[in-house]
Every structure is written in structure tokens, then in C-alpha cells.
Amino acid sequence: MRPVVLVGHRHVCPVHGPGTVISGTDGVTVGGRKAACVGDSTSCGAVIVTGGVTTFGGRAVAREGDTTSHGGTLVEGDNGWLLD
């Protein structure tokens, strides 16, 4: 089980360096922050391309360790909400 990624959580891009997740799903919030899903954006312009088996609005929820279109990795998640 891996922590769910929320808007504002960190990612590391091999092209642009460190940044944050800047968009999330409208249907799910944790502590006032939207959950990130496949297709959501990061501050460097990459989009999240991998996620777990759990979906919201037909999109897989992103977890710590999932990847982006620039080959980056989501390196932070909410340890209070874990998903496969």
C-alpha cells in the first residue's frame, strides 16, 4: 500500500528538477487538498501517467512512487490514506 498524492505534494522531474503536483480531481479532497489522478499536471508541465487500481471519475488515483510523462517520480504522499 502506498500513500495517495495530493495537490502540492512533491515530485522530481529528470528534465526540470523538483516541483509539485498542481492539479487534482474535483471529486476527492483530503484535508482540503484534491487527490491527484492519472492525467493531472505537475509544475514542470508533465502529467501523471501511472496510478493505482482505485479510480475516481474513471481515472486511477496517483500514489507515491507513480510516474510522470517526463520520466519523473511522485515522491510525496499522504501517509494517512494508503492505496494499492
CSV table of N, CA and C in Angstrom, one decimal:
chain,number,residue,atom,x,y,z
A,1,MET,N,0.9,-1.2,0.0
A,1,MET,CA,0.0,0.0,0.0
A,1,MET,C,0.9,1.2,0.0
A,2,ARG,N,0.5,2.2,-0.8
A,2,ARG,CA,1.3,3.4,-0.9
A,2,ARG,C,0.5,4.7,-0.7
A,3,PRO,N,1.1,5.7,-0.1
A,3,PRO,CA,0.4,7.0,0.2
A,3,PRO,C,-0.2,7.6,-1.1
A,4,VAL,N,-1.4,8.2,-0.9
A,4,VAL,CA,-2.1,8.9,-2.0
A,4,VAL,C,-1.4,10.3,-2.2
A,5,VAL,N,-1.2,10.7,-3.4
A,5,VAL,CA,-0.6,12.0,-3.8
A,5,VAL,C,-1.7,13.1,-3.8
A,6,LEU,N,-1.5,14.2,-3.2
A,6,LEU,CA,-2.4,15.3,-3.2
A,6,LEU,C,-1.8,16.6,-3.9
A,7,VAL,N,-2.6,17.5,-4.3
A,7,VAL,CA,-2.1,18.8,-4.9
A,7,VAL,C,-1.2,19.4,-3.9
A,8,GLY,N,0.0,19.8,-4.4
A,8,GLY,CA,1.0,20.4,-3.5
A,8,GLY,C,2.1,19.5,-3.1
A,9,HIS,N,1.9,18.2,-3.3
A,9,HIS,CA,2.9,17.2,-2.9
A,9,HIS,C,4.0,17.3,-4.0
A,10,ARG,N,5.2,16.8,-3.6
A,10,ARG,CA,6.4,17.0,-4.4
A,10,ARG,C,6.6,15.9,-5.4
A,11,HIS,N,7.2,16.2,-6.5
A,11,HIS,CA,7.7,15.2,-7.5
A,11,HIS,C,9.1,15.7,-7.9
A,12,VAL,N,9.8,14.7,-8.5
A,12,VAL,CA,11.1,15.0,-9.1
A,12,VAL,C,11.1,14.7,-10.5
A,13,CYS,N,11.4,15.7,-11.4
A,13,CYS,CA,11.5,15.6,-12.8
A,13,CYS,C,12.9,15.5,-13.3
A,14,PRO,N,13.3,14.5,-14.1
A,14,PRO,CA,14.7,14.4,-14.6
A,14,PRO,C,15.0,15.5,-15.6
A,15,VAL,N,14.0,16.2,-16.1
A,15,VAL,CA,14.2,17.2,-17.1
A,15,VAL,C,14.3,18.6,-16.4
A,16,HIS,N,13.4,18.8,-15.5
A,16,HIS,CA,13.3,20.2,-14.9
A,16,HIS,C,13.6,20.3,-13.4
A,17,GLY,N,13.9,19.1,-12.7
A,17,GLY,CA,14.2,19.1,-11.3
A,17,GLY,C,13.0,19.0,-10.5
A,18,PRO,N,13.1,19.4,-9.2
A,18,PRO,CA,11.9,19.2,-8.3
A,18,PRO,C,10.8,20.2,-8.5
A,19,GLY,N,9.6,19.7,-8.2
A,19,GLY,CA,8.4,20.6,-8.3
A,19,GLY,C,7.3,20.0,-7.5
A,20,THR,N,6.0,20.4,-7.9
A,20,THR,CA,4.9,20.0,-7.1
A,20,THR,C,3.8,19.6,-8.1
A,21,VAL,N,2.8,18.8,-7.5
A,21,VAL,CA,1.6,18.5,-8.3
A,21,VAL,C,0.7,19.7,-8.2
A,22,ILE,N,0.1,20.1,-9.4
A,22,ILE,CA,-0.7,21.4,-9.4
A,22,ILE,C,-2.1,21.2,-9.7
A,23,SER,N,-2.6,20.0,-10.1
A,23,SER,CA,-4.0,19.8,-10.3
A,23,SER,C,-4.4,18.4,-9.7
A,24,GLY,N,-5.7,18.3,-9.4
A,24,GLY,CA,-6.3,17.1,-8.8
A,24,GLY,C,-7.7,17.0,-9.2
A,25,THR,N,-8.3,15.9,-8.8
A,25,THR,CA,-9.7,15.6,-9.1
A,25,THR,C,-10.6,16.4,-8.2
A,26,ASP,N,-11.7,16.9,-8.8
A,26,ASP,CA,-12.7,17.7,-8.1
A,26,ASP,C,-13.5,16.8,-7.1
A,27,GLY,N,-13.5,15.5,-7.3
A,27,GLY,CA,-14.4,14.6,-6.5
A,27,GLY,C,-13.8,14.2,-5.2
A,28,VAL,N,-12.5,14.3,-5.0
A,28,VAL,CA,-11.9,13.8,-3.7
A,28,VAL,C,-11.0,14.8,-3.1
A,29,THR,N,-11.2,15.1,-1.8
A,29,THR,CA,-10.3,16.0,-1.1
A,29,THR,C,-9.9,15.3,0.2
A,30,VAL,N,-8.7,15.6,0.6
A,30,VAL,CA,-8.1,15.1,1.9
A,30,VAL,C,-7.5,16.3,2.6
A,31,GLY,N,-8.1,16.7,3.7
A,31,GLY,CA,-7.6,17.8,4.4
A,31,GLY,C,-7.7,19.1,3.6
A,32,GLY,N,-8.7,19.2,2.8
A,32,GLY,CA,-8.9,20.4,1.9
A,32,GLY,C,-8.1,20.4,0.6
A,33,ARG,N,-7.3,19.3,0.4
A,33,ARG,CA,-6.5,19.3,-0.8
A,33,ARG,C,-7.0,18.2,-1.7
A,34,LYS,N,-7.0,18.5,-3.0
A,34,LYS,CA,-7.5,17.5,-4.0
A,34,LYS,C,-6.6,16.3,-4.2
A,35,ALA,N,-7.1,15.1,-4.4
A,35,ALA,CA,-6.3,14.0,-4.7
A,35,ALA,C,-5.9,14.1,-6.2
A,36,ALA,N,-4.6,13.7,-6.5
A,36,ALA,CA,-4.1,13.7,-7.8
A,36,ALA,C,-4.4,12.3,-8.5
A,37,CYS,N,-4.7,12.4,-9.8
A,37,CYS,CA,-5.0,11.2,-10.6
A,37,CYS,C,-4.2,11.2,-11.9
A,38,VAL,N,-4.2,10.1,-12.6
A,38,VAL,CA,-3.6,10.0,-13.9
A,38,VAL,C,-4.2,11.1,-14.8
A,39,GLY,N,-3.4,11.9,-15.5
A,39,GLY,CA,-3.8,13.0,-16.3
A,39,GLY,C,-3.7,14.3,-15.6
A,40,ASP,N,-3.5,14.3,-14.3
A,40,ASP,CA,-3.3,15.6,-13.6
A,40,ASP,C,-1.9,16.1,-13.8
A,41,SER,N,-1.6,17.4,-13.6
A,41,SER,CA,-0.4,18.1,-14.0
A,41,SER,C,0.5,18.4,-12.8
A,42,THR,N,1.8,18.5,-13.2
A,42,THR,CA,2.8,19.0,-12.3
A,42,THR,C,3.3,20.3,-12.7
A,43,SER,N,4.1,21.0,-11.8
A,43,SER,CA,4.5,22.3,-12.0
A,43,SER,C,5.5,22.5,-13.2
A,44,CYS,N,6.1,21.4,-13.7
A,44,CYS,CA,7.0,21.4,-14.8
A,44,CYS,C,6.3,21.2,-16.1
A,45,GLY,N,5.0,20.9,-16.1
A,45,GLY,CA,4.3,20.7,-17.3
A,45,GLY,C,4.0,19.2,-17.6
A,46,ALA,N,4.6,18.3,-16.9
A,46,ALA,CA,4.4,16.9,-17.1
A,46,ALA,C,3.0,16.5,-16.5
A,47,VAL,N,2.5,15.4,-17.0
A,47,VAL,CA,1.3,14.9,-16.5
A,47,VAL,C,1.5,13.5,-15.8
A,48,ILE,N,0.7,13.2,-14.9
A,48,ILE,CA,0.9,11.9,-14.2
A,48,ILE,C,0.4,10.8,-15.1
A,49,VAL,N,1.2,9.7,-15.3
A,49,VAL,CA,0.9,8.7,-16.2
A,49,VAL,C,0.6,7.3,-15.6
A,50,THR,N,1.0,7.1,-14.3
A,50,THR,CA,0.6,5.9,-13.7
A,50,THR,C,-0.1,6.1,-12.4
A,51,GLY,N,-0.9,5.1,-12.0
A,51,GLY,CA,-1.7,5.2,-10.8
A,51,GLY,C,-2.1,3.9,-10.3
A,52,GLY,N,-2.9,3.8,-9.2
A,52,GLY,CA,-3.3,2.5,-8.6
A,52,GLY,C,-4.5,2.0,-9.3
A,53,VAL,N,-5.0,0.9,-8.6
A,53,VAL,CA,-6.2,0.2,-9.1
A,53,VAL,C,-7.5,1.0,-8.7
A,54,THR,N,-7.4,1.8,-7.7
A,54,THR,CA,-8.5,2.6,-7.3
A,54,THR,C,-8.7,3.8,-8.2
A,55,THR,N,-10.0,4.0,-8.7
A,55,THR,CA,-10.3,5.1,-9.6
A,55,THR,C,-11.3,6.1,-9.0
A,56,PHE,N,-11.2,7.3,-9.4
A,56,PHE,CA,-12.3,8.3,-9.1
A,56,PHE,C,-12.6,9.0,-10.5
A,57,GLY,N,-13.8,9.0,-10.8
A,57,GLY,CA,-14.2,9.6,-12.1
A,57,GLY,C,-13.6,9.0,-13.3
A,58,GLY,N,-13.3,7.7,-13.2
A,58,GLY,CA,-12.7,6.9,-14.2
A,58,GLY,C,-11.2,7.1,-14.4
A,59,ARG,N,-10.5,7.8,-13.5
A,59,ARG,CA,-9.1,8.0,-13.5
A,59,ARG,C,-8.4,7.3,-12.3
A,60,ALA,N,-7.3,6.6,-12.5
A,60,ALA,CA,-6.6,6.0,-11.5
A,60,ALA,C,-6.0,7.0,-10.5
A,61,VAL,N,-6.1,6.8,-9.2
A,61,VAL,CA,-5.5,7.7,-8.2
A,61,VAL,C,-4.0,7.5,-8.2
A,62,ALA,N,-3.3,8.6,-8.1
A,62,ALA,CA,-1.8,8.6,-8.0
A,62,ALA,C,-1.4,8.4,-6.6
A,63,ARG,N,-0.3,7.6,-6.5
A,63,ARG,CA,0.3,7.2,-5.3
A,63,ARG,C,1.8,7.6,-5.3
A,64,GLU,N,2.4,7.7,-4.1
A,64,GLU,CA,3.8,8.0,-4.0
A,64,GLU,C,4.5,6.9,-4.8
A,65,GLY,N,5.5,7.3,-5.7
A,65,GLY,CA,6.2,6.3,-6.5
A,65,GLY,C,5.7,6.2,-7.9
A,66,ASP,N,4.5,6.7,-8.2
A,66,ASP,CA,4.0,6.7,-9.5
A,66,ASP,C,4.8,7.7,-10.4
A,67,THR,N,4.6,7.7,-11.7
A,67,THR,CA,5.5,8.4,-12.6
A,67,THR,C,4.7,9.4,-13.5
A,68,THR,N,5.5,10.3,-14.1
A,68,THR,CA,5.0,11.3,-15.0
A,68,THR,C,5.5,11.2,-16.4
A,69,SER,N,4.9,12.0,-17.3
A,69,SER,CA,5.2,11.9,-18.7
A,69,SER,C,6.7,12.4,-19.0
A,70,HIS,N,7.3,13.0,-18.1
A,70,HIS,CA,8.7,13.4,-18.3
A,70,HIS,C,9.7,12.4,-17.7
A,71,GLY,N,9.2,11.3,-17.2
A,71,GLY,CA,10.0,10.2,-16.6
A,71,GLY,C,10.3,10.5,-15.1
A,72,GLY,N,9.5,11.5,-14.6
A,72,GLY,CA,9.7,11.8,-13.2
A,72,GLY,C,8.9,10.9,-12.2
A,73,THR,N,9.1,11.1,-10.9
A,73,THR,CA,8.5,10.3,-9.9
A,73,THR,C,7.8,11.2,-8.9
A,74,LEU,N,6.6,10.8,-8.5
A,74,LEU,CA,5.9,11.4,-7.4
A,74,LEU,C,6.6,10.9,-6.1
A,75,VAL,N,7.2,11.8,-5.3
A,75,VAL,CA,8.0,11.4,-4.1
A,75,VAL,C,7.4,11.8,-2.8
A,76,GLU,N,6.1,12.3,-2.8
A,76,GLU,CA,5.5,12.6,-1.5
A,76,GLU,C,4.0,12.2,-1.6
A,77,GLY,N,3.5,11.7,-0.5
A,77,GLY,CA,2.0,11.3,-0.5
A,77,GLY,C,1.5,11.5,1.0
A,78,ASP,N,0.2,11.3,1.1
A,78,ASP,CA,-0.4,11.4,2.5
A,78,ASP,C,-0.4,10.1,3.1
A,79,ASN,N,0.4,9.9,4.2
A,79,ASN,CA,0.5,8.6,4.8
A,79,ASN,C,-0.8,8.2,5.6
A,80,GLY,N,-1.7,9.1,5.7
A,80,GLY,CA,-3.0,8.8,6.3
A,80,GLY,C,-4.0,8.1,5.4
A,81,TRP,N,-3.7,8.1,4.1
A,81,TRP,CA,-4.5,7.5,3.1
A,81,TRP,C,-3.7,6.6,2.2
A,82,LEU,N,-3.8,5.3,2.3
A,82,LEU,CA,-2.9,4.4,1.6
A,82,LEU,C,-3.8,3.5,0.6
A,83,LEU,N,-3.3,3.3,-0.6
A,83,LEU,CA,-4.0,2.5,-1.6
A,83,LEU,C,-3.0,1.6,-2.3
A,84,ASP,N,-3.5,0.5,-2.9
A,84,ASP,CA,-2.7,-0.4,-3.7
A,84,ASP,C,-2.6,0.2,-5.1
